[in-house]
Amino acid sequence: FAAYNAFLASAQGEYVILCHQDILLKFDRLPQLEGCLEALDRLDPAWALAGNAGGVAVGEFAARVTDPGGVQDYGAYPVRVHSLDENFIVARRSANLALSHDLTGFHLYGVDLCEIARVLGRSAYVINFHLYHKSRGSADAQFYRIAGRMMDKYLHAYRGGYVQTTCSLLSLSPSAFAYRRALFRQLHELGKMETPSPEQVLIKREIQESFGWLGRLFHGCVYRLARPFQNLRRFLLRRRGSTPRG
């Protein structure tokens, strides 16, 4: 987070590319990338970020990348997304973006960057720029740690209540239930691991304690009731070709 903030602040180009060290330009090159960005200019002058994989909605993804798992090609490009995979992101310097200064680590800065852009009235897209990424990524213990901190941060930032200005009272009330549901999903994913690391075990215990037995029971019931509908949605998305990358 801190390194990319320094990079975004000091870069002088019209576009700033944030990417992993393990990508190869085996397919598309600069002309294709320039064509994709010009198409975005025409489609949405407020765009701020472009990448090759990201989340569209709950259970729905878009991607144009090849990795060790094979060719990932789904989406009617360009696809507007809520998040971008960090392996390759183009940031528009005129959008004046920055990452959170109270988050650290190697994961989820693409999510944070997209959220900052959204708050600023900007948008993010997956574009038809095909490259090779040597890794599919991994949700290690650091991932879950950063995910928890990020959810805590944004729950606080968008906490329900009111903001008093000098001339009016503004209401800001996001859903705390959605936050707890996302946290419970983390707990569920950690519970499925056969050989979790000691840090993952610690994170699981911390989440369990934050819920208490009654909270785990309630959200467990909600999860089981919603699961058949989520599975049906995933099935239909797979039939349509919109499947998760990692």
PDB file of C-alpha atoms in Angstrom:
ATOM      1  CA  PHE A   1       0.000   0.000   0.000  1.00  0.00           C
ATOM      2  CA  ALA A   2       2.697   2.524   1.006  1.00  0.00           C
ATOM      3  CA  ALA A   3       4.916   1.756  -1.989  1.00  0.00           C
ATOM      4  CA  TYR A   4       2.109   2.174  -4.496  1.00  0.00           C
ATOM      5  CA  ASN A   5       1.051   5.410  -2.834  1.00  0.00           C
ATOM      6  CA  ALA A   6       4.575   6.733  -3.356  1.00  0.00           C
ATOM      7  CA  PHE A   7       4.475   5.476  -6.944  1.00  0.00           C
ATOM      8  CA  LEU A   8       1.109   7.059  -7.726  1.00  0.00           C
ATOM      9  CA  ALA A   9       2.208  10.359  -6.187  1.00  0.00           C
ATOM     10  CA  SER A  10       5.480  10.573  -8.127  1.00  0.00           C
ATOM     11  CA  ALA A  11       4.560   9.083 -11.519  1.00  0.00           C
ATOM     12  CA  GLN A  12       4.446  11.548 -14.415  1.00  0.00           C
ATOM     13  CA  GLY A  13       2.835   9.502 -17.177  1.00  0.00           C
ATOM     14  CA  GLU A  14      -0.757   9.729 -18.354  1.00  0.00           C
ATOM     15  CA  TYR A  15      -1.251   6.139 -17.217  1.00  0.00           C
ATOM     16  CA  VAL A  16       0.377   4.332 -14.301  1.00  0.00           C
ATOM     17  CA  ILE A  17       0.732   0.544 -14.506  1.00  0.00           C
ATOM     18  CA  LEU A  18       0.689  -1.343 -11.208  1.00  0.00           C
ATOM     19  CA  CYS A  19       1.615  -4.967 -11.821  1.00  0.00           C
ATOM     20  CA  HIS A  20       3.184  -8.086 -10.383  1.00  0.00           C
ATOM     21  CA  GLN A  21       6.690  -9.173 -11.309  1.00  0.00           C
ATOM     22  CA  ASP A  22       5.441 -12.479 -12.768  1.00  0.00           C
ATOM     23  CA  ILE A  23       3.443 -11.340 -15.802  1.00  0.00           C
ATOM     24  CA  LEU A  24       4.517 -11.931 -19.393  1.00  0.00           C
ATOM     25  CA  LEU A  25       3.345 -10.110 -22.522  1.00  0.00           C
ATOM     26  CA  LYS A  26       2.906 -13.345 -24.458  1.00  0.00           C
ATOM     27  CA  PHE A  27      -0.263 -12.294 -26.249  1.00  0.00           C
ATOM     28  CA  ASP A  28      -1.332  -8.650 -26.478  1.00  0.00           C
ATOM     29  CA  ARG A  29       1.084  -5.723 -26.565  1.00  0.00           C
ATOM     30  CA  LEU A  30       0.984  -1.921 -26.383  1.00  0.00           C
ATOM     31  CA  PRO A  31      -1.250  -1.330 -29.462  1.00  0.00           C
ATOM     32  CA  GLN A  32      -3.981  -3.553 -28.009  1.00  0.00           C
ATOM     33  CA  LEU A  33      -3.720  -1.844 -24.606  1.00  0.00           C
ATOM     34  CA  GLU A  34      -3.924   1.620 -26.152  1.00  0.00           C
ATOM     35  CA  GLY A  35      -6.973   0.520 -28.160  1.00  0.00           C
ATOM     36  CA  CYS A  36      -8.713  -0.731 -25.005  1.00  0.00           C
ATOM     37  CA  LEU A  37      -8.054   2.519 -23.147  1.00  0.00           C
ATOM     38  CA  GLU A  38      -9.273   4.623 -26.065  1.00  0.00           C
ATOM     39  CA  ALA A  39     -12.475   2.553 -26.111  1.00  0.00           C
ATOM     40  CA  LEU A  40     -12.902   3.245 -22.377  1.00  0.00           C
ATOM     41  CA  ASP A  41     -12.516   6.978 -23.008  1.00  0.00           C
ATOM     42  CA  ARG A  42     -15.439   6.822 -25.416  1.00  0.00           C
ATOM     43  CA  LEU A  43     -17.576   4.551 -23.240  1.00  0.00           C
ATOM     44  CA  ASP A  44     -17.016   6.170 -19.839  1.00  0.00           C
ATOM     45  CA  PRO A  45     -14.995   9.394 -19.563  1.00  0.00           C
ATOM     46  CA  ALA A  46     -14.998   8.968 -15.756  1.00  0.00           C
ATOM     47  CA  TRP A  47     -13.087   5.676 -15.770  1.00  0.00           C
ATOM     48  CA  ALA A  48     -10.082   5.554 -13.475  1.00  0.00           C
ATOM     49  CA  LEU A  49      -8.860   1.937 -13.416  1.00  0.00           C
ATOM     50  CA  ALA A  50      -8.547  -0.907 -15.898  1.00  0.00           C
ATOM     51  CA  GLY A  51      -7.328  -4.457 -15.397  1.00  0.00           C
ATOM     52  CA  ASN A  52      -7.582  -8.015 -16.669  1.00  0.00           C
ATOM     53  CA  ALA A  53      -9.637  -9.666 -13.902  1.00  0.00           C
ATOM     54  CA  GLY A  54     -12.125  -8.527 -11.291  1.00  0.00           C
ATOM     55  CA  GLY A  55     -15.385  -9.006  -9.453  1.00  0.00           C
ATOM     56  CA  VAL A  56     -18.594  -7.823 -11.104  1.00  0.00           C
ATOM     57  CA  ALA A  57     -21.186  -8.754  -8.473  1.00  0.00           C
ATOM     58  CA  VAL A  58     -21.716 -11.397  -5.795  1.00  0.00           C
ATOM     59  CA  GLY A  59     -20.533 -14.668  -7.357  1.00  0.00           C
ATOM     60  CA  GLU A  60     -19.857 -13.057 -10.753  1.00  0.00           C
ATOM     61  CA  PHE A  61     -16.446 -12.361 -12.261  1.00  0.00           C
ATOM     62  CA  ALA A  62     -14.794 -11.094 -15.423  1.00  0.00           C
ATOM     63  CA  ALA A  63     -11.319 -11.971 -16.682  1.00  0.00           C
ATOM     64  CA  ARG A  64      -9.068 -11.866 -19.744  1.00  0.00           C
ATOM     65  CA  VAL A  65      -5.868 -13.586 -18.694  1.00  0.00           C
ATOM     66  CA  THR A  66      -4.039 -16.894 -19.024  1.00  0.00           C
ATOM     67  CA  ASP A  67      -2.503 -18.451 -15.915  1.00  0.00           C
ATOM     68  CA  PRO A  68      -1.421 -21.950 -14.809  1.00  0.00           C
ATOM     69  CA  GLY A  69      -5.097 -22.863 -14.610  1.00  0.00           C
ATOM     70  CA  GLY A  70      -5.600 -22.158 -18.316  1.00  0.00           C
ATOM     71  CA  VAL A  71      -7.273 -19.441 -20.359  1.00  0.00           C
ATOM     72  CA  GLN A  72      -9.629 -17.230 -18.346  1.00  0.00           C
ATOM     73  CA  ASP A  73     -11.848 -15.454 -20.864  1.00  0.00           C
ATOM     74  CA  TYR A  74     -15.313 -14.366 -19.746  1.00  0.00           C
ATOM     75  CA  GLY A  75     -17.082 -11.066 -19.958  1.00  0.00           C
ATOM     76  CA  ALA A  76     -18.446  -8.738 -22.630  1.00  0.00           C
ATOM     77  CA  TYR A  77     -15.499  -6.353 -22.512  1.00  0.00           C
ATOM     78  CA  PRO A  78     -15.131  -3.787 -21.210  1.00  0.00           C
ATOM     79  CA  VAL A  79     -16.887  -4.961 -18.018  1.00  0.00           C
ATOM     80  CA  ARG A  80     -17.491  -2.557 -15.150  1.00  0.00           C
ATOM     81  CA  VAL A  81     -16.327  -4.150 -11.899  1.00  0.00           C
ATOM     82  CA  HIS A  82     -16.257  -3.598  -8.138  1.00  0.00           C
ATOM     83  CA  SER A  83     -12.687  -4.870  -7.765  1.00  0.00           C
ATOM     84  CA  LEU A  84      -9.580  -5.640  -9.809  1.00  0.00           C
ATOM     85  CA  ASP A  85      -7.012  -8.394  -9.455  1.00  0.00           C
ATOM     86  CA  GLU A  86      -3.640  -6.924  -8.517  1.00  0.00           C
ATOM     87  CA  ASN A  87      -1.585  -8.771 -11.156  1.00  0.00           C
ATOM     88  CA  PHE A  88      -2.190  -5.946 -13.675  1.00  0.00           C
ATOM     89  CA  ILE A  89      -3.891  -2.595 -13.118  1.00  0.00           C
ATOM     90  CA  VAL A  90      -3.758   0.562 -15.219  1.00  0.00           C
ATOM     91  CA  ALA A  91      -4.485   3.704 -13.208  1.00  0.00           C
ATOM     92  CA  ARG A  92      -5.387   6.950 -14.900  1.00  0.00           C
ATOM     93  CA  ARG A  93      -3.152   9.586 -13.330  1.00  0.00           C
ATOM     94  CA  SER A  94      -5.700  12.366 -13.898  1.00  0.00           C
ATOM     95  CA  ALA A  95      -8.050  10.520 -11.494  1.00  0.00           C
ATOM     96  CA  ASN A  96      -5.676  11.475  -8.640  1.00  0.00           C
ATOM     97  CA  LEU A  97      -6.104   8.181  -6.827  1.00  0.00           C
ATOM     98  CA  ALA A  98      -4.383   7.025  -3.658  1.00  0.00           C
ATOM     99  CA  LEU A  99      -4.541   3.947  -1.458  1.00  0.00           C
ATOM    100  CA  SER A 100      -5.530   3.832   2.191  1.00  0.00           C
ATOM    101  CA  HIS A 101      -2.766   4.981   4.503  1.00  0.00           C
ATOM    102  CA  ASP A 102      -4.019   2.818   7.385  1.00  0.00           C
ATOM    103  CA  LEU A 103      -3.749  -0.524   5.552  1.00  0.00           C
ATOM    104  CA  THR A 104      -0.602  -2.517   4.821  1.00  0.00           C
ATOM    105  CA  GLY A 105       0.413  -5.716   3.065  1.00  0.00           C
ATOM    106  CA  PHE A 106       0.545  -7.375  -0.319  1.00  0.00           C
ATOM    107  CA  HIS A 107      -3.118  -8.338  -0.796  1.00  0.00           C
ATOM    108  CA  LEU A 108      -6.330  -6.489  -1.708  1.00  0.00           C
ATOM    109  CA  TYR A 109      -4.864  -3.112  -2.594  1.00  0.00           C
ATOM    110  CA  GLY A 110      -6.725  -3.494  -5.897  1.00  0.00           C
ATOM    111  CA  VAL A 111      -9.994  -3.675  -3.959  1.00  0.00           C
ATOM    112  CA  ASP A 112      -9.034  -0.621  -1.927  1.00  0.00           C
ATOM    113  CA  LEU A 113      -8.061   1.333  -5.032  1.00  0.00           C
ATOM    114  CA  CYS A 114     -11.376   0.512  -6.736  1.00  0.00           C
ATOM    115  CA  GLU A 115     -13.316   1.532  -3.626  1.00  0.00           C
ATOM    116  CA  ILE A 116     -11.464   4.853  -3.380  1.00  0.00           C
ATOM    117  CA  ALA A 117     -12.209   5.463  -7.064  1.00  0.00           C
ATOM    118  CA  ARG A 118     -15.891   4.670  -6.557  1.00  0.00           C
ATOM    119  CA  VAL A 119     -16.178   7.113  -3.666  1.00  0.00           C
ATOM    120  CA  LEU A 120     -14.600   9.763  -5.901  1.00  0.00           C
ATOM    121  CA  GLY A 121     -17.224   9.117  -8.583  1.00  0.00           C
ATOM    122  CA  ARG A 122     -14.842   7.135 -10.802  1.00  0.00           C
ATOM    123  CA  SER A 123     -15.143   3.634 -12.254  1.00  0.00           C
ATOM    124  CA  ALA A 124     -13.091   0.482 -12.853  1.00  0.00           C
ATOM    125  CA  TYR A 125     -13.222  -1.981 -15.751  1.00  0.00           C
ATOM    126  CA  VAL A 126     -11.886  -5.323 -16.912  1.00  0.00           C
ATOM    127  CA  ILE A 127     -10.662  -4.837 -20.468  1.00  0.00           C
ATOM    128  CA  ASN A 128      -9.805  -7.184 -23.325  1.00  0.00           C
ATOM    129  CA  PHE A 129      -6.033  -7.080 -22.756  1.00  0.00           C
ATOM    130  CA  HIS A 130      -4.633 -10.598 -22.725  1.00  0.00           C
ATOM    131  CA  LEU A 131      -1.386 -11.431 -20.927  1.00  0.00           C
ATOM    132  CA  TYR A 132       0.114 -14.387 -19.075  1.00  0.00           C
ATOM    133  CA  HIS A 133       0.251 -14.448 -15.263  1.00  0.00           C
ATOM    134  CA  LYS A 134       2.534 -17.123 -13.795  1.00  0.00           C
ATOM    135  CA  SER A 135       0.422 -17.523 -10.646  1.00  0.00           C
ATOM    136  CA  ARG A 136      -3.246 -17.960  -9.773  1.00  0.00           C
ATOM    137  CA  GLY A 137      -2.727 -16.286  -6.405  1.00  0.00           C
ATOM    138  CA  SER A 138      -3.290 -17.699  -2.940  1.00  0.00           C
ATOM    139  CA  ALA A 139      -5.473 -16.796   0.025  1.00  0.00           C
ATOM    140  CA  ASP A 140      -2.783 -17.212   2.678  1.00  0.00           C
ATOM    141  CA  ALA A 141      -2.971 -16.121   6.304  1.00  0.00           C
ATOM    142  CA  GLN A 142      -1.902 -12.581   5.374  1.00  0.00           C
ATOM    143  CA  PHE A 143      -4.829 -12.372   2.959  1.00  0.00           C
ATOM    144  CA  TYR A 144      -7.367 -13.112   5.689  1.00  0.00           C
ATOM    145  CA  ARG A 145      -5.643 -10.727   8.066  1.00  0.00           C
ATOM    146  CA  ILE A 146      -5.763  -7.856   5.565  1.00  0.00           C
ATOM    147  CA  ALA A 147      -9.330  -8.752   4.550  1.00  0.00           C
ATOM    148  CA  GLY A 148     -10.431  -8.446   8.167  1.00  0.00           C
ATOM    149  CA  ARG A 149      -8.682  -5.120   8.608  1.00  0.00           C
ATOM    150  CA  MET A 150     -10.161  -3.808   5.382  1.00  0.00           C
ATOM    151  CA  MET A 151     -13.707  -4.760   6.390  1.00  0.00           C
ATOM    152  CA  ASP A 152     -13.176  -3.164   9.795  1.00  0.00           C
ATOM    153  CA  LYS A 153     -11.858  -0.007   8.164  1.00  0.00           C
ATOM    154  CA  TYR A 154     -14.754   0.426   5.755  1.00  0.00           C
ATOM    155  CA  LEU A 155     -17.383  -0.526   8.302  1.00  0.00           C
ATOM    156  CA  HIS A 156     -16.027   2.307  10.437  1.00  0.00           C
ATOM    157  CA  ALA A 157     -15.681   4.670   7.492  1.00  0.00           C
ATOM    158  CA  TYR A 158     -19.257   4.018   6.341  1.00  0.00           C
ATOM    159  CA  ARG A 159     -20.689   3.478   9.806  1.00  0.00           C
ATOM    160  CA  GLY A 160     -24.353   4.223  10.285  1.00  0.00           C
ATOM    161  CA  GLY A 161     -25.376   7.453  11.886  1.00  0.00           C
ATOM    162  CA  TYR A 162     -25.307  11.107  11.019  1.00  0.00           C
ATOM    163  CA  VAL A 163     -22.875  13.800   9.995  1.00  0.00           C
ATOM    164  CA  GLN A 164     -23.618  17.272  11.306  1.00  0.00           C
ATOM    165  CA  THR A 165     -22.594  20.097   9.012  1.00  0.00           C
ATOM    166  CA  THR A 166     -22.882  23.779   9.828  1.00  0.00           C
ATOM    167  CA  CYS A 167     -26.271  23.958   8.110  1.00  0.00           C
ATOM    168  CA  SER A 168     -27.726  20.441   7.890  1.00  0.00           C
ATOM    169  CA  LEU A 169     -27.766  16.904   9.247  1.00  0.00           C
ATOM    170  CA  LEU A 170     -26.741  14.139   6.790  1.00  0.00           C
ATOM    171  CA  SER A 171     -27.651  10.472   7.262  1.00  0.00           C
ATOM    172  CA  LEU A 172     -25.066   7.798   6.435  1.00  0.00           C
ATOM    173  CA  SER A 173     -26.264   4.272   7.191  1.00  0.00           C
ATOM    174  CA  PRO A 174     -24.613   1.294   5.467  1.00  0.00           C
ATOM    175  CA  SER A 175     -25.526  -2.260   6.387  1.00  0.00           C
ATOM    176  CA  ALA A 176     -23.646  -3.700   9.367  1.00  0.00           C
ATOM    177  CA  PHE A 177     -25.364  -7.033   8.595  1.00  0.00           C
ATOM    178  CA  ALA A 178     -23.553  -7.265   5.241  1.00  0.00           C
ATOM    179  CA  TYR A 179     -20.250  -6.822   7.062  1.00  0.00           C
ATOM    180  CA  ARG A 180     -21.053  -9.616   9.521  1.00  0.00           C
ATOM    181  CA  ARG A 181     -22.159 -11.860   6.676  1.00  0.00           C
ATOM    182  CA  ALA A 182     -18.847 -11.298   4.868  1.00  0.00           C
ATOM    183  CA  LEU A 183     -16.946 -11.994   8.084  1.00  0.00           C
ATOM    184  CA  PHE A 184     -18.873 -15.239   8.594  1.00  0.00           C
ATOM    185  CA  ARG A 185     -18.000 -16.304   5.044  1.00  0.00           C
ATOM    186  CA  GLN A 186     -14.331 -15.847   5.946  1.00  0.00           C
ATOM    187  CA  LEU A 187     -14.901 -18.062   8.962  1.00  0.00           C
ATOM    188  CA  HIS A 188     -16.566 -20.680   6.753  1.00  0.00           C
ATOM    189  CA  GLU A 189     -13.670 -20.668   4.240  1.00  0.00           C
ATOM    190  CA  LEU A 190     -11.104 -21.010   7.024  1.00  0.00           C
ATOM    191  CA  GLY A 191     -13.095 -23.908   8.472  1.00  0.00           C
ATOM    192  CA  LYS A 192     -12.827 -25.836   5.182  1.00  0.00           C
ATOM    193  CA  MET A 193      -9.008 -25.816   5.216  1.00  0.00           C
ATOM    194  CA  GLU A 194      -7.526 -29.241   5.947  1.00  0.00           C
ATOM    195  CA  THR A 195      -4.123 -27.987   7.131  1.00  0.00           C
ATOM    196  CA  PRO A 196      -4.441 -24.322   8.147  1.00  0.00           C
ATOM    197  CA  SER A 197      -1.332 -22.475   9.243  1.00  0.00           C
ATOM    198  CA  PRO A 198      -0.993 -21.412  12.894  1.00  0.00           C
ATOM    199  CA  GLU A 199      -1.825 -17.845  11.895  1.00  0.00           C
ATOM    200  CA  GLN A 200      -4.946 -18.972  10.034  1.00  0.00           C
ATOM    201  CA  VAL A 201      -6.017 -20.924  13.124  1.00  0.00           C
ATOM    202  CA  LEU A 202      -5.531 -17.762  15.190  1.00  0.00           C
ATOM    203  CA  ILE A 203      -7.580 -15.689  12.743  1.00  0.00           C
ATOM    204  CA  LYS A 204     -10.356 -18.291  12.808  1.00  0.00           C
ATOM    205  CA  ARG A 205     -10.412 -18.172  16.611  1.00  0.00           C
ATOM    206  CA  GLU A 206     -10.539 -14.368  16.607  1.00  0.00           C
ATOM    207  CA  ILE A 207     -13.511 -14.338  14.218  1.00  0.00           C
ATOM    208  CA  GLN A 208     -15.311 -16.988  16.259  1.00  0.00           C
ATOM    209  CA  GLU A 209     -14.841 -14.941  19.422  1.00  0.00           C
ATOM    210  CA  SER A 210     -16.116 -11.794  17.692  1.00  0.00           C
ATOM    211  CA  PHE A 211     -19.387 -13.569  16.848  1.00  0.00           C
ATOM    212  CA  GLY A 212     -19.991 -15.513  20.031  1.00  0.00           C
ATOM    213  CA  TRP A 213     -21.910 -18.794  19.903  1.00  0.00           C
ATOM    214  CA  LEU A 214     -25.271 -17.103  19.329  1.00  0.00           C
ATOM    215  CA  GLY A 215     -23.953 -14.994  16.452  1.00  0.00           C
ATOM    216  CA  ARG A 216     -22.363 -18.052  14.834  1.00  0.00           C
ATOM    217  CA  LEU A 217     -25.646 -19.929  15.158  1.00  0.00           C
ATOM    218  CA  PHE A 218     -27.671 -17.104  13.604  1.00  0.00           C
ATOM    219  CA  HIS A 219     -25.330 -16.448  10.678  1.00  0.00           C
ATOM    220  CA  GLY A 220     -24.873 -20.200  10.177  1.00  0.00           C
ATOM    221  CA  CYS A 221     -28.627 -20.558   9.721  1.00  0.00           C
ATOM    222  CA  VAL A 222     -28.713 -17.596   7.310  1.00  0.00           C
ATOM    223  CA  TYR A 223     -25.800 -19.072   5.350  1.00  0.00           C
ATOM    224  CA  ARG A 224     -27.471 -22.498   5.056  1.00  0.00           C
ATOM    225  CA  LEU A 225     -30.752 -20.961   3.916  1.00  0.00           C
ATOM    226  CA  ALA A 226     -29.021 -18.808   1.301  1.00  0.00           C
ATOM    227  CA  ARG A 227     -26.600 -21.506   0.099  1.00  0.00           C
ATOM    228  CA  PRO A 228     -28.970 -23.303  -2.359  1.00  0.00           C
ATOM    229  CA  PHE A 229     -29.789 -20.005  -4.085  1.00  0.00           C
ATOM    230  CA  GLN A 230     -26.101 -19.065  -4.253  1.00  0.00           C
ATOM    231  CA  ASN A 231     -25.245 -22.478  -5.728  1.00  0.00           C
ATOM    232  CA  LEU A 232     -27.957 -22.046  -8.347  1.00  0.00           C
ATOM    233  CA  ARG A 233     -26.584 -18.598  -9.215  1.00  0.00           C
ATOM    234  CA  ARG A 234     -23.046 -19.981  -9.575  1.00  0.00           C
ATOM    235  CA  PHE A 235     -24.323 -22.807 -11.780  1.00  0.00           C
ATOM    236  CA  LEU A 236     -26.092 -20.367 -14.088  1.00  0.00           C
ATOM    237  CA  LEU A 237     -23.020 -18.116 -14.207  1.00  0.00           C
ATOM    238  CA  ARG A 238     -20.796 -21.075 -15.091  1.00  0.00           C
ATOM    239  CA  ARG A 239     -23.189 -22.011 -17.868  1.00  0.00           C
ATOM    240  CA  ARG A 240     -22.870 -18.435 -19.122  1.00  0.00           C
ATOM    241  CA  GLY A 241     -19.076 -18.545 -18.850  1.00  0.00           C
ATOM    242  CA  SER A 242     -18.595 -16.180 -15.898  1.00  0.00           C
ATOM    243  CA  THR A 243     -16.559 -18.264 -13.444  1.00  0.00           C
ATOM    244  CA  PRO A 244     -14.068 -17.263 -10.746  1.00  0.00           C
ATOM    245  CA  ARG A 245     -10.405 -17.028 -11.584  1.00  0.00           C
ATOM    246  CA  GLY A 246      -8.814 -18.329  -8.400  1.00  0.00           C
TER     247      GLY A 246
END
